[in-house]
Short mmCIF file of C-alpha atoms in Angstrom, two decimals:
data_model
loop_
_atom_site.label_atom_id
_atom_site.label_comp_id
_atom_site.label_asym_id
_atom_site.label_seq_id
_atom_site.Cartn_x
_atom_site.Cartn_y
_atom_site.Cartn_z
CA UNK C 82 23.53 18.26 -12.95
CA UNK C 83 20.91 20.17 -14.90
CA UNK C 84 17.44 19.58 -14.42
CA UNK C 85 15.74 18.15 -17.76
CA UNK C 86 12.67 20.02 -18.88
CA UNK C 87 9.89 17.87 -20.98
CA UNK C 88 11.56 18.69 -24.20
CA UNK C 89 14.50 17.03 -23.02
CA UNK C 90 12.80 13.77 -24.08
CA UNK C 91 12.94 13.17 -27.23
CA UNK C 92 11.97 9.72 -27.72
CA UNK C 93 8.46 9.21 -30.09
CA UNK C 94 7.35 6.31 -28.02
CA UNK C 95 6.86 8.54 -25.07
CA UNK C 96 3.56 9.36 -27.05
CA UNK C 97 -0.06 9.34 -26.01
CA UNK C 98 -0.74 6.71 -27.98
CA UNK C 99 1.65 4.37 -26.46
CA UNK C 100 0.41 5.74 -23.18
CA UNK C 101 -3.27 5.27 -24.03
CA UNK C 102 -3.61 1.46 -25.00
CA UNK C 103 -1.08 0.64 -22.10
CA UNK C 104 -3.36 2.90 -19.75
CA UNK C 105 -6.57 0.90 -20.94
CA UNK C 106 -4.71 -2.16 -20.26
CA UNK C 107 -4.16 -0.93 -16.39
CA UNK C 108 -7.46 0.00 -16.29
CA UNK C 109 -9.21 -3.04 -16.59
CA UNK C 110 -6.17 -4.80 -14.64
CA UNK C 111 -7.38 -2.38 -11.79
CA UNK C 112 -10.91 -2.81 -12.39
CA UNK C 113 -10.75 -6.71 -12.52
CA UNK C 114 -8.38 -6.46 -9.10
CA UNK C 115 -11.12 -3.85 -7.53
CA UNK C 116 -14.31 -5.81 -7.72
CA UNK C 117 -12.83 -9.07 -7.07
CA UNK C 118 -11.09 -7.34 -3.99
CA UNK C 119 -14.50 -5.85 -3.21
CA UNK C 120 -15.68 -10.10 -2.97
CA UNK C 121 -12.51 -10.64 -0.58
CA UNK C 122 -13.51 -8.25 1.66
CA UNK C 123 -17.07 -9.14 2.26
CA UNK C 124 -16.21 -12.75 1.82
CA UNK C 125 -13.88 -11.65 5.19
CA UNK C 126 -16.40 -9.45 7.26
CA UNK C 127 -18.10 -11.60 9.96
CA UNK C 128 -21.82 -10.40 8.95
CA UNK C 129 -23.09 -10.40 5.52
CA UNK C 130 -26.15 -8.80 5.23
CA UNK C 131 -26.21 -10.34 1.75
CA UNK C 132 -24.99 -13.64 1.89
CA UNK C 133 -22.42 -14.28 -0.94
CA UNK C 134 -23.56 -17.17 -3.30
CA UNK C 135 -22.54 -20.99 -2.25
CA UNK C 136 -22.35 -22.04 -5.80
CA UNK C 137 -20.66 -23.00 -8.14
CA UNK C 138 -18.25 -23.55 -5.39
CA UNK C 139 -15.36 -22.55 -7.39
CA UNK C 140 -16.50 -18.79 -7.83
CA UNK C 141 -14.14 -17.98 -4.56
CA UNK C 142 -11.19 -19.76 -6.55
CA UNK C 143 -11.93 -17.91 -10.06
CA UNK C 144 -12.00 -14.48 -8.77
CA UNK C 145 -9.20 -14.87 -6.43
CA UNK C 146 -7.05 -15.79 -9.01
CA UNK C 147 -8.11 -13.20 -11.30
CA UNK C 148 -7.47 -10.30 -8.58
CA UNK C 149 -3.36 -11.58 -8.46
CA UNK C 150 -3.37 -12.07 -12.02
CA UNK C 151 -4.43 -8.52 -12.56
CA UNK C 152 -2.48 -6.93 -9.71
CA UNK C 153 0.88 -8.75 -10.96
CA UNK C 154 0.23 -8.19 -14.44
CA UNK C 155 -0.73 -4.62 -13.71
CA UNK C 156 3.06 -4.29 -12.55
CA UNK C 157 4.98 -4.02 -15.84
CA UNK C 158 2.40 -2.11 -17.25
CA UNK C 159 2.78 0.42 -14.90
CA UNK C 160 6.17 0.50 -14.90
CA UNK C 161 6.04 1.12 -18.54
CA UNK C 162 3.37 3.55 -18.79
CA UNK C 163 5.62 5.53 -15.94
CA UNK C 164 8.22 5.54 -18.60
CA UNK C 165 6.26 6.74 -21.39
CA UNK C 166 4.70 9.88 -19.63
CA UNK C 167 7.58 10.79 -17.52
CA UNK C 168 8.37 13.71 -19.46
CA UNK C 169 5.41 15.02 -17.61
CA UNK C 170 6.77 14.74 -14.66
CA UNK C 171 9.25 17.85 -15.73
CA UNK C 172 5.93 20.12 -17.04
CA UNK C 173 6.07 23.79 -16.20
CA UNK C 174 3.69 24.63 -14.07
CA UNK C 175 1.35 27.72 -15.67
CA UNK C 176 2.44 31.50 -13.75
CA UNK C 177 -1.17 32.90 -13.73
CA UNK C 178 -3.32 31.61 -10.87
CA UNK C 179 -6.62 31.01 -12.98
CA UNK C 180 -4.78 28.36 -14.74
CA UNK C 181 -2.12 27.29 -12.13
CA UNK C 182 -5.01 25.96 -9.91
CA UNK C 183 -6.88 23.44 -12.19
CA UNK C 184 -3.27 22.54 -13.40
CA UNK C 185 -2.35 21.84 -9.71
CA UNK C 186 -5.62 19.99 -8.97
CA UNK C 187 -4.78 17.43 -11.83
CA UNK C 188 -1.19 17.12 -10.54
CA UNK C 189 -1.79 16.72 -7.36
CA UNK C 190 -4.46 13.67 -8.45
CA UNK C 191 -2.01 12.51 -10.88
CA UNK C 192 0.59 12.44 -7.81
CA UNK C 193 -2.09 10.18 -5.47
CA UNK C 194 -2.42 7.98 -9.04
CA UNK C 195 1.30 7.25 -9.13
CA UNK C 196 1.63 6.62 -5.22
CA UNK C 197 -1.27 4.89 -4.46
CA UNK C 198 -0.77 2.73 -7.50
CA UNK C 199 2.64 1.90 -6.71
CA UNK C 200 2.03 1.17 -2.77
CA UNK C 201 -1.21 -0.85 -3.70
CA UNK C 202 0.87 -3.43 -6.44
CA UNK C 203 3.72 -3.25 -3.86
CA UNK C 204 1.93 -4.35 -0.60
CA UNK C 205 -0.43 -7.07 -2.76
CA UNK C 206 2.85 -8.33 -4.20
CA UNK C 207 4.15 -8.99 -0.80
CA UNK C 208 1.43 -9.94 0.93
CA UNK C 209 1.16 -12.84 -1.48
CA UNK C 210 4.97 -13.90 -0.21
CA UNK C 211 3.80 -13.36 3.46
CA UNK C 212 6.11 -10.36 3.69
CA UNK C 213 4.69 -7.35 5.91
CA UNK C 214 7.89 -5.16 6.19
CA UNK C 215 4.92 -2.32 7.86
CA UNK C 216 3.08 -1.58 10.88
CA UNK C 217 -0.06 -0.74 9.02
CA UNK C 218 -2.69 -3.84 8.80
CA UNK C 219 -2.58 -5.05 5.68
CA UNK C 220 -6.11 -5.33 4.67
CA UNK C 221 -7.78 -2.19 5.87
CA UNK C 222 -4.69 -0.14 4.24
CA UNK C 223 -5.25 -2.23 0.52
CA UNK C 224 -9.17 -1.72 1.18
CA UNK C 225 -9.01 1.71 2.01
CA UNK C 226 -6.38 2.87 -1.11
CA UNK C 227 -8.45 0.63 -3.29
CA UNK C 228 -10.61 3.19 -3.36
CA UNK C 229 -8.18 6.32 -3.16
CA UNK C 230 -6.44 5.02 -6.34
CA UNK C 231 -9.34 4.06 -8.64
CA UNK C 232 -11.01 7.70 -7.67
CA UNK C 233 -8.09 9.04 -8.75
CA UNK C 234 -7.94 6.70 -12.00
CA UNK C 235 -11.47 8.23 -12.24
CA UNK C 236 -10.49 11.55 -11.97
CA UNK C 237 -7.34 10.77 -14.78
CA UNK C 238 -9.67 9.01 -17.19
CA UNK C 239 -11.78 12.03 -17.12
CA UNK C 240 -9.09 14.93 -17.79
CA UNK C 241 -7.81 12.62 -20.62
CA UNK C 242 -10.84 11.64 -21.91
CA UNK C 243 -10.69 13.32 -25.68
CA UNK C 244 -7.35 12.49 -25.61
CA UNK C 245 -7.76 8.84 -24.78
CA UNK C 246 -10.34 8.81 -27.73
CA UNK C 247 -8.34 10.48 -30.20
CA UNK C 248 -5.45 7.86 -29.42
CA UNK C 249 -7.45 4.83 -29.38
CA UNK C 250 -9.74 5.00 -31.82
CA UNK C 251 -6.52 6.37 -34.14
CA UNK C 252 -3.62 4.37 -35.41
CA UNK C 253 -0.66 3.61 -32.93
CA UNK C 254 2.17 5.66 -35.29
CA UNK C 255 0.08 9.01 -35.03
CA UNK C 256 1.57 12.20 -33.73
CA UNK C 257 -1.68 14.40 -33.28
CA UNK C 258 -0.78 14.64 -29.59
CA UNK C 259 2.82 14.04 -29.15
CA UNK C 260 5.27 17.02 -28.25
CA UNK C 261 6.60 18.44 -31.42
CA UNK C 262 10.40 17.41 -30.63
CA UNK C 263 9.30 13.86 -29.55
CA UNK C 264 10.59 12.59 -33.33
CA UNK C 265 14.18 10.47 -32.42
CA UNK C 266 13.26 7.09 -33.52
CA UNK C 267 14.09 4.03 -30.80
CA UNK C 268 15.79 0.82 -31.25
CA UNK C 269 12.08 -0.86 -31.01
CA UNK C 270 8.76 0.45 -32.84
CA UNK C 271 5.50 1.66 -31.10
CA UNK C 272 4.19 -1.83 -31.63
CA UNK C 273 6.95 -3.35 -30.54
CA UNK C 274 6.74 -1.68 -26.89
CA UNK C 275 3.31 -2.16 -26.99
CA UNK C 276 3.67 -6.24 -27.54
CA UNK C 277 6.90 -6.32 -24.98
CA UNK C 278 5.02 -4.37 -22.38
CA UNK C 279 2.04 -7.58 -22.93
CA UNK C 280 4.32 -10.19 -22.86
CA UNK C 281 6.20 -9.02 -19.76
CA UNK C 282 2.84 -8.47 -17.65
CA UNK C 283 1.53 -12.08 -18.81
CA UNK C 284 4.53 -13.86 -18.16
CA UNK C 285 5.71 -11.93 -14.78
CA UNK C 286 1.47 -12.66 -13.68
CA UNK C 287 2.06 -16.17 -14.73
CA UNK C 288 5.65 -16.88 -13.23
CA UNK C 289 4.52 -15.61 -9.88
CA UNK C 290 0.69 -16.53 -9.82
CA UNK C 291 -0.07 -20.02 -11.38
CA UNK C 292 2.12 -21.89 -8.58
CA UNK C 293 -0.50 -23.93 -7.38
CA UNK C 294 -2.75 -24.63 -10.78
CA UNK C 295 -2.11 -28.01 -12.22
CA UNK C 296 0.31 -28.88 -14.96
CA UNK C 297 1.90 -26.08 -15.43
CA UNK C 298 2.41 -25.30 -11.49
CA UNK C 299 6.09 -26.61 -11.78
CA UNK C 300 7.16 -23.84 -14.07
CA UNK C 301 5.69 -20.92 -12.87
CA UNK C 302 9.11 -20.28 -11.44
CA UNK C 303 8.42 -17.32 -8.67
CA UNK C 304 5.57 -18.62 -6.78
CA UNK C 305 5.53 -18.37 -3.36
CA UNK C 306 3.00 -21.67 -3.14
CA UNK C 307 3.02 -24.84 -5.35
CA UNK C 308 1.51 -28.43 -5.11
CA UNK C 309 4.47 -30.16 -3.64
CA UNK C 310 3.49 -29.77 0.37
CA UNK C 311 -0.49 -30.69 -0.15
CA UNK C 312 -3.17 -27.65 1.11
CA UNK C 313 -0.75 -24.56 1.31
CA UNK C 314 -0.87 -23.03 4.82
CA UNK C 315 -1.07 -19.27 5.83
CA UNK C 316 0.00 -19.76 9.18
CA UNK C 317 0.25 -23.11 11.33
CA UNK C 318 -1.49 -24.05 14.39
CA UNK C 319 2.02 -24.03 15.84
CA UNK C 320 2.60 -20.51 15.54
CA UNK C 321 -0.77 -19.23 16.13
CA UNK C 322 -0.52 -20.72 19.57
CA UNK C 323 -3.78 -22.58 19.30
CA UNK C 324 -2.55 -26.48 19.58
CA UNK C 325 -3.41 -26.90 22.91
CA UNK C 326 -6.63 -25.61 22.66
CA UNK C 327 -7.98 -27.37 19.30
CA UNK C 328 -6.52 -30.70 20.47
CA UNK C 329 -8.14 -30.19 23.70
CA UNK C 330 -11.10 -32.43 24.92
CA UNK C 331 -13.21 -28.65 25.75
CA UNK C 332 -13.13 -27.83 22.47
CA UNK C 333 -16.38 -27.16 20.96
CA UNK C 334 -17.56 -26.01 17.95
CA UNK C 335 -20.29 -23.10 18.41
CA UNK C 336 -22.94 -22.81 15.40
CA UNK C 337 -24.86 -19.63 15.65
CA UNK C 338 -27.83 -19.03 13.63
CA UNK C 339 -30.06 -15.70 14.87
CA UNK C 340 -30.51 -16.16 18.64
CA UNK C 341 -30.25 -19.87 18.54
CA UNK C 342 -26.46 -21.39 19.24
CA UNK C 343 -25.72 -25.40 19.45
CA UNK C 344 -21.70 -26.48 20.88
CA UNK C 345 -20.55 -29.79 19.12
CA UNK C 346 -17.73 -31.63 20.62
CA UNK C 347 -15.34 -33.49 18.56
CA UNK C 348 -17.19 -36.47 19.51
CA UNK C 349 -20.70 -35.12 18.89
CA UNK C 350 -19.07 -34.56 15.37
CA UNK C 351 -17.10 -37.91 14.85
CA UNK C 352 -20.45 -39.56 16.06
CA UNK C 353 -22.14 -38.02 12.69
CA UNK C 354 -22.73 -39.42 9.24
CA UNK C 355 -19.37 -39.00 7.21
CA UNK C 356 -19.04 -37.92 4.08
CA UNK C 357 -16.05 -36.85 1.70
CA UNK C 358 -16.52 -34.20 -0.73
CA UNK C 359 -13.82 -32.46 -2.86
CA UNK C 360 -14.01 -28.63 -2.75
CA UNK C 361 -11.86 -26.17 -3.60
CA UNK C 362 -9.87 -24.04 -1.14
CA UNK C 363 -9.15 -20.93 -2.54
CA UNK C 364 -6.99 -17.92 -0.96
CA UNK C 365 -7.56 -13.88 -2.20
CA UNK C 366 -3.28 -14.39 -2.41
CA UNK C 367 -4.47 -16.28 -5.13
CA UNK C 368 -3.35 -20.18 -4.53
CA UNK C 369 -6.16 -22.97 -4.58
CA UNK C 370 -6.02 -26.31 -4.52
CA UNK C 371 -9.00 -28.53 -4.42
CA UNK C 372 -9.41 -30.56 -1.69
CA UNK C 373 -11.03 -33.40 -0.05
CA UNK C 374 -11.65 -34.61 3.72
CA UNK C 375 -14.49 -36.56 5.90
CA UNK C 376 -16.82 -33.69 5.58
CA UNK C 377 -19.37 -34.35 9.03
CA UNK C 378 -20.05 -30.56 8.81
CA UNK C 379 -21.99 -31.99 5.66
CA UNK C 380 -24.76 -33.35 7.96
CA UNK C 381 -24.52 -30.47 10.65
CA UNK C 382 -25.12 -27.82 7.10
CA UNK C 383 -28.07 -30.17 6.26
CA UNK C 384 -29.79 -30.05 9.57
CA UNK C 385 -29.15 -26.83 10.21
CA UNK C 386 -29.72 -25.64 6.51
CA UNK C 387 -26.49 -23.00 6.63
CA UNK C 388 -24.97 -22.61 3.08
CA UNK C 389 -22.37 -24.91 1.76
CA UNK C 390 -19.38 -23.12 0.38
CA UNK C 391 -15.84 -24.22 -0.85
CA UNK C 392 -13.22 -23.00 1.95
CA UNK C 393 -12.19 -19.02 2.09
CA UNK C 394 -9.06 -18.16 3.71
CA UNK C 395 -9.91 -16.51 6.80
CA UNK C 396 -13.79 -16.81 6.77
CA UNK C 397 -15.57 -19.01 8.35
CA UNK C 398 -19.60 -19.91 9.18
CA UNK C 399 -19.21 -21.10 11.98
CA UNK C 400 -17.40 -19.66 15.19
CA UNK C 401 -15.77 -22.12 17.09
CA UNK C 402 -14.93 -21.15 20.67
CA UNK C 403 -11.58 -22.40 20.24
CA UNK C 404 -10.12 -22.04 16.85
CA UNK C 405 -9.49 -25.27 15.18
CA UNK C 406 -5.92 -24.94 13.29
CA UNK C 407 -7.40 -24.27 9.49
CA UNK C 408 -4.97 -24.90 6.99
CA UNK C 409 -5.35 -21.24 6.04
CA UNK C 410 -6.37 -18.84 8.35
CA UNK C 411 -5.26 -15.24 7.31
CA UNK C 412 -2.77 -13.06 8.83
CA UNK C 413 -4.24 -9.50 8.36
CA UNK C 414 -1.23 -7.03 10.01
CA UNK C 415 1.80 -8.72 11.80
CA UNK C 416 0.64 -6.64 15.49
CA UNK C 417 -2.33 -9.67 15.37
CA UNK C 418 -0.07 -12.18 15.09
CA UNK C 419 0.30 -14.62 18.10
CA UNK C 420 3.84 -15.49 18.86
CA UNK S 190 -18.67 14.09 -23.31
CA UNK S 191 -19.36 16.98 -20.95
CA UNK S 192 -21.07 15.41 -18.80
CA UNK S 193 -19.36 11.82 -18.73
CA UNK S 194 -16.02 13.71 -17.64
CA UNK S 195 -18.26 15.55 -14.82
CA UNK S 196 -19.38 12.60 -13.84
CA UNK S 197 -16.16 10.67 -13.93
CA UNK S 198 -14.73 13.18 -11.82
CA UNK S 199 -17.44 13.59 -9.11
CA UNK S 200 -17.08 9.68 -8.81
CA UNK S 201 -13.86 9.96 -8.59
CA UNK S 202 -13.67 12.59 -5.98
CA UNK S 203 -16.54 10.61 -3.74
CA UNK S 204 -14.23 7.38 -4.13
CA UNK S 205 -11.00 8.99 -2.97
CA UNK S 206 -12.77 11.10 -0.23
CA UNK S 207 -14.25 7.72 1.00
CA UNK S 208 -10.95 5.81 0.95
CA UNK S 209 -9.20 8.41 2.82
CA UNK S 210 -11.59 8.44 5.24
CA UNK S 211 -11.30 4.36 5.56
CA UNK S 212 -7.51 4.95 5.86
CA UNK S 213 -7.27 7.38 8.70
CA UNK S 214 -10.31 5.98 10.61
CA UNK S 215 -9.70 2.25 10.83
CA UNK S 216 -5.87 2.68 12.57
CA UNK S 217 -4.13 4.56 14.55
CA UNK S 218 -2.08 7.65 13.68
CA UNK S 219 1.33 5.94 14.21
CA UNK S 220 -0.45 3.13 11.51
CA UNK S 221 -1.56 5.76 9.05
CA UNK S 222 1.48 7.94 9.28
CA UNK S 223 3.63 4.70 8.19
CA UNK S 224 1.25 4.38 5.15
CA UNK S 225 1.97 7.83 4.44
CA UNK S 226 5.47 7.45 4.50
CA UNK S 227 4.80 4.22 2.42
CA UNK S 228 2.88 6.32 -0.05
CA UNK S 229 5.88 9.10 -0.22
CA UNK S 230 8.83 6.53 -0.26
CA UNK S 231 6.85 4.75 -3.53
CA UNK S 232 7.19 7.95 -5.67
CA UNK S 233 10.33 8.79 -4.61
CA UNK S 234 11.71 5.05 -4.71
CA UNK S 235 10.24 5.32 -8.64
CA UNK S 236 10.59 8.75 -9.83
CA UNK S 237 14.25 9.13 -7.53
CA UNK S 238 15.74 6.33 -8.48
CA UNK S 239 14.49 3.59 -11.04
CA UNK S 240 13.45 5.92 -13.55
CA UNK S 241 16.48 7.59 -13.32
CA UNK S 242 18.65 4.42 -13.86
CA UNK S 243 16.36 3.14 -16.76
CA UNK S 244 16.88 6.62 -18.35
CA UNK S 245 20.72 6.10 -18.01
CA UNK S 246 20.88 2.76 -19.05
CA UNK S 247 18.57 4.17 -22.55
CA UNK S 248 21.27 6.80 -22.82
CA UNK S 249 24.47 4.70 -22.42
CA UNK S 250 22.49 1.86 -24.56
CA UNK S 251 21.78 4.33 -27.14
CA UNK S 252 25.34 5.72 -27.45
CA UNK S 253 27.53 2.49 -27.16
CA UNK S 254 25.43 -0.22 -28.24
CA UNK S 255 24.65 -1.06 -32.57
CA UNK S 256 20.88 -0.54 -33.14
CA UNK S 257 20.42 -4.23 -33.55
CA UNK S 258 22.12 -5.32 -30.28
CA UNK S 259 19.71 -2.20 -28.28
CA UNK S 260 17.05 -3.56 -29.64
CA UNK S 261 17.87 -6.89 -28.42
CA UNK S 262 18.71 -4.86 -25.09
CA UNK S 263 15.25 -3.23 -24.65
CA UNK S 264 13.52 -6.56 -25.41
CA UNK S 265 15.44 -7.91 -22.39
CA UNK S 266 15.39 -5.06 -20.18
CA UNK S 267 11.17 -4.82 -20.56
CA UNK S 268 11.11 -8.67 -20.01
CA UNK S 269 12.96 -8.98 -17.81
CA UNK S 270 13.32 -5.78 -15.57
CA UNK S 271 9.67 -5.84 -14.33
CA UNK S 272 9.82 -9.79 -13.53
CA UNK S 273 13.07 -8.57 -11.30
CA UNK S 274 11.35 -6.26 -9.43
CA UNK S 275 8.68 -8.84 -9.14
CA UNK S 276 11.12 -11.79 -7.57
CA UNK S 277 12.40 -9.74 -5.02
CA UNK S 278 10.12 -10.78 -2.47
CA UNK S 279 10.88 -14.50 -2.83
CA UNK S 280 14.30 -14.23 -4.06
CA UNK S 281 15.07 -12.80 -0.45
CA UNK S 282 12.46 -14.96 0.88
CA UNK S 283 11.61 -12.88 3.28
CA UNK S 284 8.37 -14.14 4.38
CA UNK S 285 9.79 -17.61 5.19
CA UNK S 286 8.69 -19.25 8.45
CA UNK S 287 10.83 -22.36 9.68
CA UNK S 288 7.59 -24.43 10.75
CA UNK S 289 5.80 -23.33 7.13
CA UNK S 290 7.16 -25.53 4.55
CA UNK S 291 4.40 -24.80 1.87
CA UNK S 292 5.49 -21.10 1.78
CA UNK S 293 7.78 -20.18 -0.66
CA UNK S 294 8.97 -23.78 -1.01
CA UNK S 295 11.01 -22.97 -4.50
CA UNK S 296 14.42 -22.26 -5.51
CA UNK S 297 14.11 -19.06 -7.05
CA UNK S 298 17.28 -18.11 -8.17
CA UNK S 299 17.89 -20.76 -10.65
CA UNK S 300 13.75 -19.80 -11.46
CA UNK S 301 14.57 -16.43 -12.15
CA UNK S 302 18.05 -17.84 -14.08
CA UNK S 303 15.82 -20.28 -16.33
CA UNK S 304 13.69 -16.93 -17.20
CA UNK S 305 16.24 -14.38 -17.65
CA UNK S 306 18.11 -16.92 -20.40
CA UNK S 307 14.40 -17.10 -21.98
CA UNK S 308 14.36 -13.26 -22.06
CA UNK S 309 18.42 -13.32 -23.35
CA UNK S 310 17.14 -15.57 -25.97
CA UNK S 311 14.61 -13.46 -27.09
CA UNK S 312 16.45 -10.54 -27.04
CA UNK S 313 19.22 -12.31 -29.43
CA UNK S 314 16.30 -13.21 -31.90
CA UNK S 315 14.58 -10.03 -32.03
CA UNK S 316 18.59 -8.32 -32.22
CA UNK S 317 19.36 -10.85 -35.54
CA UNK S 318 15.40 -10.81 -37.14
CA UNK S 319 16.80 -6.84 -37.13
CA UNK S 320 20.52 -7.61 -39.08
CA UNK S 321 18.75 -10.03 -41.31
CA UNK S 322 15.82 -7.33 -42.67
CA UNK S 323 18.27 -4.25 -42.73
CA UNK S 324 15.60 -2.50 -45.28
CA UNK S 325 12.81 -2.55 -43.00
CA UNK S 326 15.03 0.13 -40.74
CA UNK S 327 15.68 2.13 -43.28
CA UNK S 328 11.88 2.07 -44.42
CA UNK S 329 11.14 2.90 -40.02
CA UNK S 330 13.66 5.43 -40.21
#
């Protein structure tokens, strides 16, 4: 089989301008999944130097749901803007060395783009179905390409730049930057890609994201969570290994504030003024439900004047020196798992 | 301009330089070689294969199908393909664990079903809005 060169491609809605206003789309889509990542992560580390605000309580939920709704809706649109620029893909590369290097330079970025992209959508896809098919940990390896693939969306944006202007500031059917053989007509218009390419990214984000919000939880067909089992769990007490010890009479729970520490037995705690509040419980795989309970760590937070927060997966105040089976504790790389 | 792409580029540089240096010093090298090999398999997974087979299934489309009926066949195929991809995970529900029943607690076949016939149905209306305005073609064309 022959290898196709870029004017094998003949299709005009492999244009820049296509390729533009889906890019910008991405763009934010990574943006929006980048800085509410960022609040994940420090939501995650034991210390915050800073501590992140308590209120409103559902800021946790908001921007945990908007960093799945990006990342899944960013998944179409890259698959689409792959399609448009493939032609690329099959670009000579210049003979003469003064121009071959720059030219390899933006390659070779535009090659840790494509791969870091793809692996980052990938891995947050199947993290969100509890699927670690790797040996990496999961979080430090979406942390750490977080950043690899928006410098290199950096580095993109700024080689396209006049480019990107030129497309998006003119009208979708112009051919100022297309190849000169990129004429054949498709079966749909430039518009029409552009408004199938939107549709598919809100409707996969929705199908496979809104399982837990109400109402419309029941139809968002591909979620890994919904509202039928109560408080979705990450993992259960069961197969963290931890029933014994949280249903044990030794277990304590250790609040440590500077230098000073205070252990609380389950009775200490019973023994304290209830109270039931509703908050929500929010998880960076994007489910939430609010929910309520006999809150006694109400009264321990007053005395003790530590910030009230709605839940976090996997972060916690307080360090208990047995942990207590949470509904949602997080499973970071399957090698920390406990049998 | 100059100096916006400059400095989009420097940025851009620091960031990647900084995530690479949170990827190979947070795990160990049997860890970070299995993200590399994650990172390799993606492009070749893409550019290898499912580009490939979309480009085959536009060429075959284009040569057997009537314009109306490929539209109708894009508007399904960008719908829908994607969304596929998507439902793999759960589809093989491979994340299940017997003692978990809040995890994937669906049935996603007849999910994905329900959808595709959505994405069918759309692909029909878009396929006879195009028989039913044949002079807007021509005008395209």
């Amino acid at each position: 089989m022959r290898i196709p060169s870029e004017d094998s491609f003949t299709s005009r809605l492999r244009s820049a301008a296509v390729a533009a206003r889906v890019g910008l789309w991405l763009g934010v889509c990574f943006v929006v999944a980048l800085a509410t990542g960022l609040i994940s992560h420090y939501a995650q580390n034991d210390q915050q130097p800073v501590p992140l605000p308590t209120s409103p309580s559902w800021l946790y939920q908001v921007t945990q749901g908007l960093h799945v709704v990006a990342g899944t809706a960013a998944i179409p649109l890259l698959l689409v803007k792959l399609w448009v620029v493939f032609p690329k893909l099959f670009q000579p590369v210049p003979r003469r060395a003064r121009e071959a290097l720059p030219t390899a330079l933006e390659r070779g970025s535009i090659a840790v783009l494509v791969s870091t992209s793809l692996v980052q959508l990938t891995t947050g896809l199947l993290n969100v179905a509890q699927w670690y098919p790797w040996g990496f940990g999961f979080r430090a390896t979406h942390y750490a390409l977080a950043f690899v693939a928006v410098g290199a969306l950096l580095v993109h944006i700024a080689v396209k730049l006049p480019i990107i202007r030129d497309a998006l500031t003119g009208n979708v059917d112009d051919t100022a930057h297309d190849r000169p053989n990129a004429r054949r007509q498709g079966p749909v218009s430039r518009r029409g890609v552009l408004i199938l390419a939107g549709t598919s990214a809100l409707a996969t984000a929705f199908l496979y994201t809104a399982g837990t919000v109400p109402g419309v939880g029941r139809i968002a067909a591909l979620s890994p969570r919904s509202r039928k089992h109560g408080i979705p769990i990450n993992r259960t007490a069961h197969s963290a290994g931890v029933v014994a010890e949280a249903s044990s009479s030794a277990y304590r729970l250790e609040l440590v504030h500077g230098a000073t520490s205070r252990a609380i037995s389950r009775q200490d705690l019973v023994a304290m003024e209830q109270r039931t509040s509703t908050l929500p419980i929010a998880c960076v795989e994007g489910w939430t439900r609010r929910a309520s309970g006999e809150a006694y760590a109400c009264a321990i937070c007053s005395t003790w004047s530590a910030p009230r927060r709605g839940g976090t997966c996997g972060s916690g105040r307080s360090r208990p020196s047995a942990p207590p089976p949470t509904p949602c504790s997080r499973r970071t790389s399957p090698t920390t798992t406990a049998p | 301009m100059r100096g916006i792409r400059g400095g989009l580029i420097v940025l851009g540089t620091v960031g990647m330089a900084y995530g690479a240096w949170l990827l190979l010093s947070r795990q160990d090298l049997g860890q970070i070689a299995e993200v590399v090999v994650w990172l390799a398999a993606a492009v070749v997974i893409h550019d290898g294969i499912l580009a490939p087979a979309v480009l085959a299934l536009g060429w075959l489309g284009g040569r057997l199908l009537p314009w109306a009926v490929a539209r109708g066949a894009v508007t399904v195929l960008v719908l829908l393909g994607p969304t596929v991809l998507v439902a793999i995970p759960v589809l093989g529900r491979f994340g299940a664990k017997p003692d978990n029943p809040t995890l994937l607690d669906r049935d996603y076949t007849q999910g994905l079903l329900a959808y595709a016939l959505l994405c069918v149905c759309a692909g029909v209306a878009v396929a006879l809005g195009e028989l039913r305005s044949p002079q807007r073609t021509v005008e395209e064309e």
